[in-house]
Short mmCIF file of C-alpha atoms in Angstrom, two decimals:
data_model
loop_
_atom_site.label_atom_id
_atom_site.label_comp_id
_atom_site.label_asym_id
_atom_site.label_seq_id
_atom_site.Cartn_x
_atom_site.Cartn_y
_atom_site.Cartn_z
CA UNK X 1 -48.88 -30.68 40.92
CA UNK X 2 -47.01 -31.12 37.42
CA UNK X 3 -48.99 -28.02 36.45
CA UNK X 4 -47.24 -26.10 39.38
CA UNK X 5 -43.74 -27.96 38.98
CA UNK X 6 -43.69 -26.98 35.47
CA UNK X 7 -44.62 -23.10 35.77
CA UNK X 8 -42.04 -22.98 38.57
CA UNK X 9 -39.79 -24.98 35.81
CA UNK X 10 -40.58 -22.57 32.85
CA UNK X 11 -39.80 -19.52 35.22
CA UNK X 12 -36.55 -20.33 36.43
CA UNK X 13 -35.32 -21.15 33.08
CA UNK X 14 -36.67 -17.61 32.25
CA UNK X 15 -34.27 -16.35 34.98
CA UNK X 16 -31.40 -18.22 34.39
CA UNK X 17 -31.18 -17.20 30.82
CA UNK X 18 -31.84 -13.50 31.87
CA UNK X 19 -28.95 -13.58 34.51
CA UNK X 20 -26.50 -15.41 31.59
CA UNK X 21 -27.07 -12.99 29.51
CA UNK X 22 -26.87 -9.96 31.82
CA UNK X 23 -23.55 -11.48 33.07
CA UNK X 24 -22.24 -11.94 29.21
CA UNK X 25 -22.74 -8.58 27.79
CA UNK X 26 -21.39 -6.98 31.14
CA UNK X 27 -18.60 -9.01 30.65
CA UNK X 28 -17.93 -8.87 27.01
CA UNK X 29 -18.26 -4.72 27.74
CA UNK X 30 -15.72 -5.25 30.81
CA UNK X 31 -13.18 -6.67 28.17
CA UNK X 32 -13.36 -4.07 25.56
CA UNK X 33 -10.54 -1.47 25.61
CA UNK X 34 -11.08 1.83 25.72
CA UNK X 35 -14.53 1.60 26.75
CA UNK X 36 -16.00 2.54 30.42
CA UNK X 37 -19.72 1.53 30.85
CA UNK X 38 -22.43 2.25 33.44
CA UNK X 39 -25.83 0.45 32.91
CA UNK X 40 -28.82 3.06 32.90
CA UNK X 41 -32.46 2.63 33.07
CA UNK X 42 -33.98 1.01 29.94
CA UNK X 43 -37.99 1.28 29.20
CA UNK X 44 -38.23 -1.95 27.46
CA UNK X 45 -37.96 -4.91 29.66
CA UNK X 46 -36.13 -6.89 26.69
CA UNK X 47 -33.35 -4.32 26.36
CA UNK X 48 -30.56 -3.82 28.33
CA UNK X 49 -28.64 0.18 28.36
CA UNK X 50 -25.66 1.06 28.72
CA UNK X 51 -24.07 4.61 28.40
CA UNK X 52 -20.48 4.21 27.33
CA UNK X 53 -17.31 6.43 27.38
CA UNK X 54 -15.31 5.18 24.69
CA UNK X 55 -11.28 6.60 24.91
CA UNK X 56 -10.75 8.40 20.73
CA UNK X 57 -7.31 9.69 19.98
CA UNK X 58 -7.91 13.27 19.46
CA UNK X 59 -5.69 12.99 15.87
CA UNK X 60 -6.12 9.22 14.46
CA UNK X 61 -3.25 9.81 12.89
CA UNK X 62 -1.09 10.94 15.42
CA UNK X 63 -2.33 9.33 18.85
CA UNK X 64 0.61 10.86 20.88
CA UNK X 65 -1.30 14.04 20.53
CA UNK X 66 -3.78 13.40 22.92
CA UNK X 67 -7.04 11.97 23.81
CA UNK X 68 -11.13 12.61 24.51
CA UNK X 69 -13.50 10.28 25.53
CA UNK X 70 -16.71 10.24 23.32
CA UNK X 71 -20.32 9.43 24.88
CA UNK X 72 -22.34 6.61 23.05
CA UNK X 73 -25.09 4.73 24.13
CA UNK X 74 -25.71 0.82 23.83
CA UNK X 75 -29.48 -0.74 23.49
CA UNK X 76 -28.16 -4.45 23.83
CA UNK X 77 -31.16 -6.58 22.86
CA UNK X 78 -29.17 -9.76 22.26
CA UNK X 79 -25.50 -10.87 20.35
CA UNK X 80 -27.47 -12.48 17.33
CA UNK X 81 -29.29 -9.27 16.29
CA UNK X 82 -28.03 -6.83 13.75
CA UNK X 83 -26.32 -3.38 15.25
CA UNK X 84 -27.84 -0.51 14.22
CA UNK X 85 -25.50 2.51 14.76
CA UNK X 86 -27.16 5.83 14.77
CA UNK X 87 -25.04 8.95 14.23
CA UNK X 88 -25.55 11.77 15.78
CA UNK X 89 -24.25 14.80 14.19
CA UNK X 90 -24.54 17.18 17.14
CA UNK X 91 -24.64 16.46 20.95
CA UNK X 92 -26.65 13.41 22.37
CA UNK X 93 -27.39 13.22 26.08
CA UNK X 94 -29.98 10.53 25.97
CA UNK X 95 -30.65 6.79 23.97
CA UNK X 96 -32.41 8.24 20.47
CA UNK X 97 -34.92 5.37 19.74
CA UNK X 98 -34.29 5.25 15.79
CA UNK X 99 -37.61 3.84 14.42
CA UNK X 100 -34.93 1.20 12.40
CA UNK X 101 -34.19 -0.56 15.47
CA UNK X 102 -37.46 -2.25 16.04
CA UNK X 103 -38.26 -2.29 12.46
CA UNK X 104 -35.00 -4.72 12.32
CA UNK X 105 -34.92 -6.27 15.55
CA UNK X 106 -31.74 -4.77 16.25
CA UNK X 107 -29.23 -3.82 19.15
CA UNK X 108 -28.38 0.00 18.64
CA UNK X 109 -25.47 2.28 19.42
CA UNK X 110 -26.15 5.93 20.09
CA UNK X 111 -23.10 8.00 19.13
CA UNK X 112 -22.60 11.41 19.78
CA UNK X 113 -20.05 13.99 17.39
CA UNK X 114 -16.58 14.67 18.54
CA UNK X 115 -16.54 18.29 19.95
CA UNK X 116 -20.03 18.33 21.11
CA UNK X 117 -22.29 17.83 24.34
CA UNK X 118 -19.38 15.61 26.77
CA UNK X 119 -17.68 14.18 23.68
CA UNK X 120 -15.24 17.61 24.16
CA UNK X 121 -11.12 17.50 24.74
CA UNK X 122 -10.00 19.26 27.44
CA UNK X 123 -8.09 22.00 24.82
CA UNK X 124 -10.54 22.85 22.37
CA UNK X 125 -8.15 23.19 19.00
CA UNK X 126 -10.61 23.18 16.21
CA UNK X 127 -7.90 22.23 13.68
CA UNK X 128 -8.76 18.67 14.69
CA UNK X 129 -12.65 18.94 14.36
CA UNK X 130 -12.91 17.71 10.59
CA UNK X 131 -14.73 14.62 8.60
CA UNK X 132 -11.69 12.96 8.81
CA UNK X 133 -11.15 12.36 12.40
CA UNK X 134 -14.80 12.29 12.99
CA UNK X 135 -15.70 9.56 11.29
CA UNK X 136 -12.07 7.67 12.06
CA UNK X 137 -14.01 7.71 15.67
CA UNK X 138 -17.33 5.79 14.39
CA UNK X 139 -14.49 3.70 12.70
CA UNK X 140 -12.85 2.48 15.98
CA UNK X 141 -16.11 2.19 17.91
CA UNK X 142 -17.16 -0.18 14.66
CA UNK X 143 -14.08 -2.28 15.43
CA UNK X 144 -14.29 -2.59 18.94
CA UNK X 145 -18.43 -3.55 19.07
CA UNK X 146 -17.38 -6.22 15.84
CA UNK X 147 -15.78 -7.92 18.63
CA UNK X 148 -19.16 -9.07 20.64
CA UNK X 149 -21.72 -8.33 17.17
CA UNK X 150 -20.74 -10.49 14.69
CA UNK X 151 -24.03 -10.09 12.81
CA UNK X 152 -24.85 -7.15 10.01
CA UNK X 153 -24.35 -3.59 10.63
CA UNK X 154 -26.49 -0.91 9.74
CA UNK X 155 -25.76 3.07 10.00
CA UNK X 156 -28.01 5.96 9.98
CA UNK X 157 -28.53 9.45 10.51
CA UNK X 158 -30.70 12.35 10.71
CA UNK X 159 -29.78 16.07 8.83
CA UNK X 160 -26.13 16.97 9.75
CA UNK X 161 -26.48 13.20 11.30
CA UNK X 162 -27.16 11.84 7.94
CA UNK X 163 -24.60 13.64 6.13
CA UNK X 164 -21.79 12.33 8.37
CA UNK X 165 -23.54 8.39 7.81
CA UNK X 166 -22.76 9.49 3.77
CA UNK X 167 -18.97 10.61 4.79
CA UNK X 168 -18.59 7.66 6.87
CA UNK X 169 -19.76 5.54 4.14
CA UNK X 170 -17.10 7.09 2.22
CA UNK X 171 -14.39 6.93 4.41
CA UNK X 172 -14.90 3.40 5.39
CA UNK X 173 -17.37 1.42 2.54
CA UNK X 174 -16.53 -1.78 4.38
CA UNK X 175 -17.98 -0.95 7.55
CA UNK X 176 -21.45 -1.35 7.66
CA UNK X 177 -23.94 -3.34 5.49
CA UNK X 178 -25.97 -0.41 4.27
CA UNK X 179 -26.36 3.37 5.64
CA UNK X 180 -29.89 4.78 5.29
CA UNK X 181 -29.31 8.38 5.79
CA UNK X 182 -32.57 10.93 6.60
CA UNK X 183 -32.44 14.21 5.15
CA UNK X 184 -29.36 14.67 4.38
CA UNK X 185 -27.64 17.34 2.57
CA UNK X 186 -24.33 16.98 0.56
CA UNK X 187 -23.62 20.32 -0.39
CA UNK X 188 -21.19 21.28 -3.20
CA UNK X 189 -19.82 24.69 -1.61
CA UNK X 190 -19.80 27.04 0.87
CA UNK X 191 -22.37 29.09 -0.40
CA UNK X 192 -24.86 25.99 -2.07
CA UNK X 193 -26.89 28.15 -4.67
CA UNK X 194 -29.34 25.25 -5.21
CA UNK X 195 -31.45 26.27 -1.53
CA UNK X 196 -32.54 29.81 -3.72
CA UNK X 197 -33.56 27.49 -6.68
CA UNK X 198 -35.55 25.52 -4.56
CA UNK X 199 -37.32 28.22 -2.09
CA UNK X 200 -38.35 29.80 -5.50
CA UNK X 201 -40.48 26.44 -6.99
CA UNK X 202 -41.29 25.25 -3.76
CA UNK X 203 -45.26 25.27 -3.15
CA UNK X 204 -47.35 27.37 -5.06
CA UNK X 205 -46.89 30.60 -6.30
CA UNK X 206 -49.32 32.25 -4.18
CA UNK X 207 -48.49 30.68 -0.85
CA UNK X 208 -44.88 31.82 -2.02
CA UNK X 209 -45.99 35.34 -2.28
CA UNK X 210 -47.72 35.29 1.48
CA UNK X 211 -44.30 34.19 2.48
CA UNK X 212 -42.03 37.19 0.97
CA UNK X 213 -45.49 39.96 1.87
CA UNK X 214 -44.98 38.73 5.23
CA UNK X 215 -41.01 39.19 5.53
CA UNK X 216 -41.36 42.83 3.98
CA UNK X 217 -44.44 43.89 6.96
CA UNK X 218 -41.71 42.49 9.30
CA UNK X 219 -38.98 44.73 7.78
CA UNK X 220 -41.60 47.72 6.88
CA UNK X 221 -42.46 47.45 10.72
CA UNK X 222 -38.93 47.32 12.15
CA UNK X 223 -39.69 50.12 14.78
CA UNK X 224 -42.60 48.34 16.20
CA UNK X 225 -41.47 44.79 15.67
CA UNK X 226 -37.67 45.71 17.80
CA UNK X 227 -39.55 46.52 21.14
CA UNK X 228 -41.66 43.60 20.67
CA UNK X 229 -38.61 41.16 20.52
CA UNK X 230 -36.75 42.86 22.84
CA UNK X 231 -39.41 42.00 25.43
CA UNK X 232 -39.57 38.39 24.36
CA UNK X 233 -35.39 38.19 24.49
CA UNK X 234 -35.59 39.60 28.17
CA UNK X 235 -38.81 37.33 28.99
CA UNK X 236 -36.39 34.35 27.89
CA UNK X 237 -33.05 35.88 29.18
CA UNK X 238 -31.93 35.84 25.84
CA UNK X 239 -28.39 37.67 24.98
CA UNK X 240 -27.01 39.45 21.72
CA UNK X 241 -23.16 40.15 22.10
CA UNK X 242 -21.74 38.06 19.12
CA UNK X 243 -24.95 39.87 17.34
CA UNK X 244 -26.93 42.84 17.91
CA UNK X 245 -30.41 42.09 18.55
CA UNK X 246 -31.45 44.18 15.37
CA UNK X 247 -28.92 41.70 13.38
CA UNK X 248 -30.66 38.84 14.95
CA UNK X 249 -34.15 40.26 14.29
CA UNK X 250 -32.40 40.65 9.96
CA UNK X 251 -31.01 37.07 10.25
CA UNK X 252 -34.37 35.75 11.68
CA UNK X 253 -36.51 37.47 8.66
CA UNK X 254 -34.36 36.50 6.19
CA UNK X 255 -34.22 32.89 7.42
CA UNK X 256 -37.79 31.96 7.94
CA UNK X 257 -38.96 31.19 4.11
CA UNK X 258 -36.07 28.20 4.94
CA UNK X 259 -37.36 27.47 8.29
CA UNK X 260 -41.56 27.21 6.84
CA UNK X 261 -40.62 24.59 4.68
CA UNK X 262 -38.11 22.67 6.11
CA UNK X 263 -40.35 22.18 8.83
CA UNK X 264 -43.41 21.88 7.43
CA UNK X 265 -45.71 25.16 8.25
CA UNK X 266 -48.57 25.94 7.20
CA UNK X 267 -49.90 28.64 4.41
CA UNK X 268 -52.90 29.13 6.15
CA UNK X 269 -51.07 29.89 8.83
CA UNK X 270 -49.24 33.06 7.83
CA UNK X 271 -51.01 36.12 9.63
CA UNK X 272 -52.88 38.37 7.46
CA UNK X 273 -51.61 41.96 6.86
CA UNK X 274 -54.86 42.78 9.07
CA UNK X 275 -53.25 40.96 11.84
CA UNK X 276 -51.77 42.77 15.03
CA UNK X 277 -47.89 42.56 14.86
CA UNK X 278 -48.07 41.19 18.04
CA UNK X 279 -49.43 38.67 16.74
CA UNK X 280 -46.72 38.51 13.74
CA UNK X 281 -44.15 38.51 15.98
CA UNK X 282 -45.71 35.88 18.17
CA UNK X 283 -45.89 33.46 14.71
CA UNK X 284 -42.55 34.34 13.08
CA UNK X 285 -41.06 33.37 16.32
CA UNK X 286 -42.53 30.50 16.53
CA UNK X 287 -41.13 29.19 12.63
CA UNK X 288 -37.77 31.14 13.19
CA UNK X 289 -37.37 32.20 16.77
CA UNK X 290 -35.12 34.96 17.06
CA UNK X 291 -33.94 32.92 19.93
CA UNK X 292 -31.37 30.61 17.01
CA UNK X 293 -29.17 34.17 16.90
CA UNK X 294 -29.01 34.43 20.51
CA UNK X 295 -25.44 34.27 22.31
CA UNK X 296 -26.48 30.64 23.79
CA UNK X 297 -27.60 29.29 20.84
CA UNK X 298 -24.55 29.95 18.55
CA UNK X 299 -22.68 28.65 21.26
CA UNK X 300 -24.19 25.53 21.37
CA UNK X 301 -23.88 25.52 17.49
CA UNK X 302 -20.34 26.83 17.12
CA UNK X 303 -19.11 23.16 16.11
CA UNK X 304 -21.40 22.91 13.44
CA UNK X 305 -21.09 26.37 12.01
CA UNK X 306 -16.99 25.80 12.25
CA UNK X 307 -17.24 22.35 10.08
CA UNK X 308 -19.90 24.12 7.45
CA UNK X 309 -17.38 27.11 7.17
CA UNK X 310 -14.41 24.56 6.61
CA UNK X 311 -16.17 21.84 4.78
CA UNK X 312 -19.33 20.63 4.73
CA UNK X 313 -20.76 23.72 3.22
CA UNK X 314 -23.83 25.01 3.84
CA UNK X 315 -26.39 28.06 3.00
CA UNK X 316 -26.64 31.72 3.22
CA UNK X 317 -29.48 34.34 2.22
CA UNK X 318 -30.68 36.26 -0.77
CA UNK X 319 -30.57 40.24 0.07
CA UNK X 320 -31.25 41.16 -3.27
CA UNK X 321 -35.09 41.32 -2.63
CA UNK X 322 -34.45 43.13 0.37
CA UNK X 323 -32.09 45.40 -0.86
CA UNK X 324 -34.20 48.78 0.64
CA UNK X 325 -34.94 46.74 4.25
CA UNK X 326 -31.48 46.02 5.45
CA UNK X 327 -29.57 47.82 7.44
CA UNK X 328 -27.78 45.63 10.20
CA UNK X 329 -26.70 42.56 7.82
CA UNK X 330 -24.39 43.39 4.42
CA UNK X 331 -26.19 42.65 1.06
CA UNK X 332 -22.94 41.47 -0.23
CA UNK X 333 -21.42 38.79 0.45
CA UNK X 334 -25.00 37.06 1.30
CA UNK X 335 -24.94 36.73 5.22
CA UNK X 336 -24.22 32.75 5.96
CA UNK X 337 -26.04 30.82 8.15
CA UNK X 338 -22.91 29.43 9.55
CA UNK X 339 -22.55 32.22 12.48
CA UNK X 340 -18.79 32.76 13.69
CA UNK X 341 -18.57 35.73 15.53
CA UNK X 342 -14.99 37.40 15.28
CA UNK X 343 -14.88 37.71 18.57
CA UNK X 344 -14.26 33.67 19.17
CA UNK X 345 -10.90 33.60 16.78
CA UNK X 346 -11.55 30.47 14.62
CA UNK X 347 -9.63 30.64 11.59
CA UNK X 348 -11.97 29.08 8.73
CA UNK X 349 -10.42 28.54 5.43
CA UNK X 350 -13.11 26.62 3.27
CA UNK X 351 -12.01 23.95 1.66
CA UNK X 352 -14.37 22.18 -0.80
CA UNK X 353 -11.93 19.12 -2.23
CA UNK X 354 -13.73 16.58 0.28
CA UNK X 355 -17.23 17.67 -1.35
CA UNK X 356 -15.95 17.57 -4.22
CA UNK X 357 -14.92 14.03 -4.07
CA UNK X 358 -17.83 12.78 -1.94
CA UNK X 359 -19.91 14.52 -4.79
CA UNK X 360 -18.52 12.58 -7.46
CA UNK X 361 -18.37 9.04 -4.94
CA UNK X 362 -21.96 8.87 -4.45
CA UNK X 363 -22.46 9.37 -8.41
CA UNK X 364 -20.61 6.45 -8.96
CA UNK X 365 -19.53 4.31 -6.51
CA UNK X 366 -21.83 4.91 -3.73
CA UNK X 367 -23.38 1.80 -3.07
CA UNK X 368 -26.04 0.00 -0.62
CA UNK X 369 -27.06 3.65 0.56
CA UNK X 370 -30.96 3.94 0.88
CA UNK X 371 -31.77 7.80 0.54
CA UNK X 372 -34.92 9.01 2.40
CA UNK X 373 -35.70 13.00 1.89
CA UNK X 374 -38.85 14.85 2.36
CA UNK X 375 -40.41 16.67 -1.26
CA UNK X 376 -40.99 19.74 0.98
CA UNK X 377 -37.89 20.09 2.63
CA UNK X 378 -35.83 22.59 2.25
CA UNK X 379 -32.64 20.82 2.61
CA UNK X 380 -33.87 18.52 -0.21
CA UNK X 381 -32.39 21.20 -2.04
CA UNK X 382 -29.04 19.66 -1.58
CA UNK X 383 -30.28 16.08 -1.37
CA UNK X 384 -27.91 13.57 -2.79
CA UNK X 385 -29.01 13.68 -6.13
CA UNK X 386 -30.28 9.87 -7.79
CA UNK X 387 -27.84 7.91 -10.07
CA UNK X 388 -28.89 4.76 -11.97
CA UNK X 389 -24.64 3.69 -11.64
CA UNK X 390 -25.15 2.44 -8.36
CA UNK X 391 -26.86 0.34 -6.07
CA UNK X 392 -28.31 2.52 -3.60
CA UNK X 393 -32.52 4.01 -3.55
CA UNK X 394 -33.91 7.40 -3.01
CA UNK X 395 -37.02 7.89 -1.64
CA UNK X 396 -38.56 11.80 -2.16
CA UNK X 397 -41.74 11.63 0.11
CA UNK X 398 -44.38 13.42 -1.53
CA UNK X 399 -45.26 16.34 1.09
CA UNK X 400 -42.76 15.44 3.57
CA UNK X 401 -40.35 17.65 5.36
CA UNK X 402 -37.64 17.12 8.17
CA UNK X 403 -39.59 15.87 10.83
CA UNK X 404 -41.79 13.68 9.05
CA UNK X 405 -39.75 12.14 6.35
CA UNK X 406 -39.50 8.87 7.74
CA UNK X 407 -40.11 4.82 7.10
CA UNK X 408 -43.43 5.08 9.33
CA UNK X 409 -45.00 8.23 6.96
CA UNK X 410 -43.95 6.08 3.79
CA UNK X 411 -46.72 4.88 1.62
CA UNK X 412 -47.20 1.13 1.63
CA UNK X 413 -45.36 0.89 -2.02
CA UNK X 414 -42.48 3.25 -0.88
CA UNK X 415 -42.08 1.11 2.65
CA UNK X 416 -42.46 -2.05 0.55
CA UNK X 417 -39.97 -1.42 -1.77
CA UNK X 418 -37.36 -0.02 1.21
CA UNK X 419 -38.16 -3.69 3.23
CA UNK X 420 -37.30 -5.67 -0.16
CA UNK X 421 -34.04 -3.35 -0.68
CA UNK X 422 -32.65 -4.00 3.09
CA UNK X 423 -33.31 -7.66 3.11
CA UNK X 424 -31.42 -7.88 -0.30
CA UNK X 425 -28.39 -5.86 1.16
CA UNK X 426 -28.56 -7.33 4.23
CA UNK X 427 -29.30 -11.20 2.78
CA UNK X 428 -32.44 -12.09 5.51
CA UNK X 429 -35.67 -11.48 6.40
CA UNK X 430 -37.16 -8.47 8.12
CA UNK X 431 -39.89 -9.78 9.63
CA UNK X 432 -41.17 -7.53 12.37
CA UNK X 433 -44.61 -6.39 12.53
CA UNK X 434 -43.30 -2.60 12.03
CA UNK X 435 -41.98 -3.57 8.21
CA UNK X 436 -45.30 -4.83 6.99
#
């Protein structure tokens, strides 16, 4: 019988402490300004989600100019954990489980860029899509969730996700506790000259050759290899209006040596000149699909392209080695990858003062930033190089690219040493199972 009384006792303290604190985050979210919440499904029992429409003035500076409201998603796991903000750099329609959250125990906010997915005012005016205002917005939403987490903040990014954590960091040092930031470039100019360095060192010679003999049978082949993609485009309801399909079929040649390493492909994989081109076409597809030049897809990217072409920077392509082959793209200037079709009238002045200054910040005065980039990865290229003048890590992960340079690939001395740095910056103990 005291058995039974003390199950029954042991369960509805369970309860009661669930229901308190369902009813104190729903309330402590109820009295936030500027903040509409919905609870959503969750898969882990322990977590509670919420996806949140937080009200950003559309110029921080001058709020009489209007508003948007910016989509974010809360993991609330409990009011002592850390908050682990991850920042998007594009769209984000869905909780992104960071692999940091469990490795810290952490609550986690999900936020999406200004300008993309819903996060979008109802007149678009570009003028006010900048670093500046973008990372004013993970500014406020870090003052208003300060209010119910008290404990240490953590930000974090992936690519164009990780650059913005390094702007943000600069922008607002105080913020957070530390920013680990995943392959993140921090270009220097429009035109970043270091990617040609680094596609012409990367790997070994001979897997470098297979590379460029297999762009030339693509260009050598144009009047087999056009039908063949214009199949595929129709099979996919693909359009090219803002290019031509024979520019897309130039830009997608010229951009795969980026896409095979960045991405990690395979030397062994690159079809033979015996091969069908069917079969070429088929693989060069699948490591730069032709589909990235299509109408929908620089549409979906416009945002991106517009802030690399004002200034974040970004990359564009050799021609020189292709000189003979081209005849839809220029060979001078280099085509960028930063697509802006004319047709869209978006005025883009580059202006390279904030890289400049962001250049010379992490150099110096960048601190409590852990680096991670992948050795393979083409973006590495314009890596935040290391400085011994501050107290931040880098961690270049020997045969890693995009997708798999991350804390759960590290070797045990590389994951060791990232544990010790965090629970210095942070001043406890990361004890979760995923750390050891």
């Amino acid at each position: 019988m005291k058995r039974i009384f003390l199950h029954f006792f042991l369960a509805f303290s369970v309860s009661l402490a669930v229901q308190a604190q369902k009813t104190t985050i729903d309330k402590a979210l109820f009295e936030l300004p500027d903040v509409i919440f919905k609870e959503i499904k969750s898969s882990d029992s322990t977590v509670r989600t919420f996806e949140l429409q937080v009200k950003q003035p559309l110029d921080h500076q001058h709020p009489d100019k209007g508003y948007f409201y910016q989509r974010a998603f809360l993991s609330h796991k409990g009011f002592d954990r850390p908050m682990l903000m991850y920042i998007s750099g594009y769209g984000q329609d869905r909780v992104f489980n960071n692999e940091l959250t469990p490795l810290l125990g952490a609550n986690q906010l999900s936020i999406e860029h200004r300008f993309f997915g819903t996060s979008v005012p109802e007149s678009l005016d570009y003028s006010y899509l900048n670093l500046e205002q973008a990372t004013a917005d993970l500014h406020y939403i870090n003052e208003l969730f300060k209010k119910i987490y008290a404990g240490k903040w953590v930000s974090t990014g992936i690519s164009k996700g990780g650059a913005t954590t390094i702007f943000y960091k600069y922008f607002f040092p105080n913020d957070v506790d530390a920013a680990i930031p995943y392959v993140a470039p921090i270009n220097r100019e429009y035109e970043d000259k270091r990617i040609y360095s680094f596609l012409s060192s990367v790997g070994t010679e001979a897997c470098r050759k297979k590379i460029f003999e297999f762009q030339k049978r693509m260009f050598h082949n144009r009047d087999k290899v056009l039908p063949l993609l214009k199949m595929y485009s129709e099979g996919a309801k693909l359009t090219f209006t803002y290019l031509s399909l024979e520019q897309a079929f130039e830009y997608s040649v010229l951009e795969y040596p980026f896409a095979f390493w960045q991405y990690g492909s395979s030397c062994e994989e690159i079809p033979a000149e015996t091969s069908s081109l069917e079969e070429a076409v088929l693989y060069l597809n699948k490591v730069s699909d032709i589909q990235s030049f299509s109408d929908a897809s620089i549409d979906t990217y416009l945002p991106h392209y517009y802030q690399s072409a004002t200034q974040m920077g970004y990359y564009s392509y050799l021609t020189e080695p292709f000189k003979d082959d081209l005849k839809a793209l220029p060979l001078k200037p280099h085509p960028s990858a930063a697509i802006l079709p004319k047709v869209k009238g978006i005025a883009t002045p580059f202006d390279g003062s904030l890289l400049k200054k962001v250049n010379e910040w992490v150099a110096k005065d960048g601190n409590r930033i852990a680096y991670i980039y992948g050795a393979d990865d083409t973006w590495t290229a314009t890596g935040v190089p290391s400085s011994d003048k501050v107290d931040a890590v880098w961690f270049f992960m020997k045969g890693k690219n995009h997708r798999s340079a991350r804390v759960a690939q590290m070797t045990p001395e590389e994951k060791k040493k990232f544990v010790a740095t965090l629970e210095r910056w942070l001043g406890t103990k990361i004890s979760n199972k995923e750390a050891e």
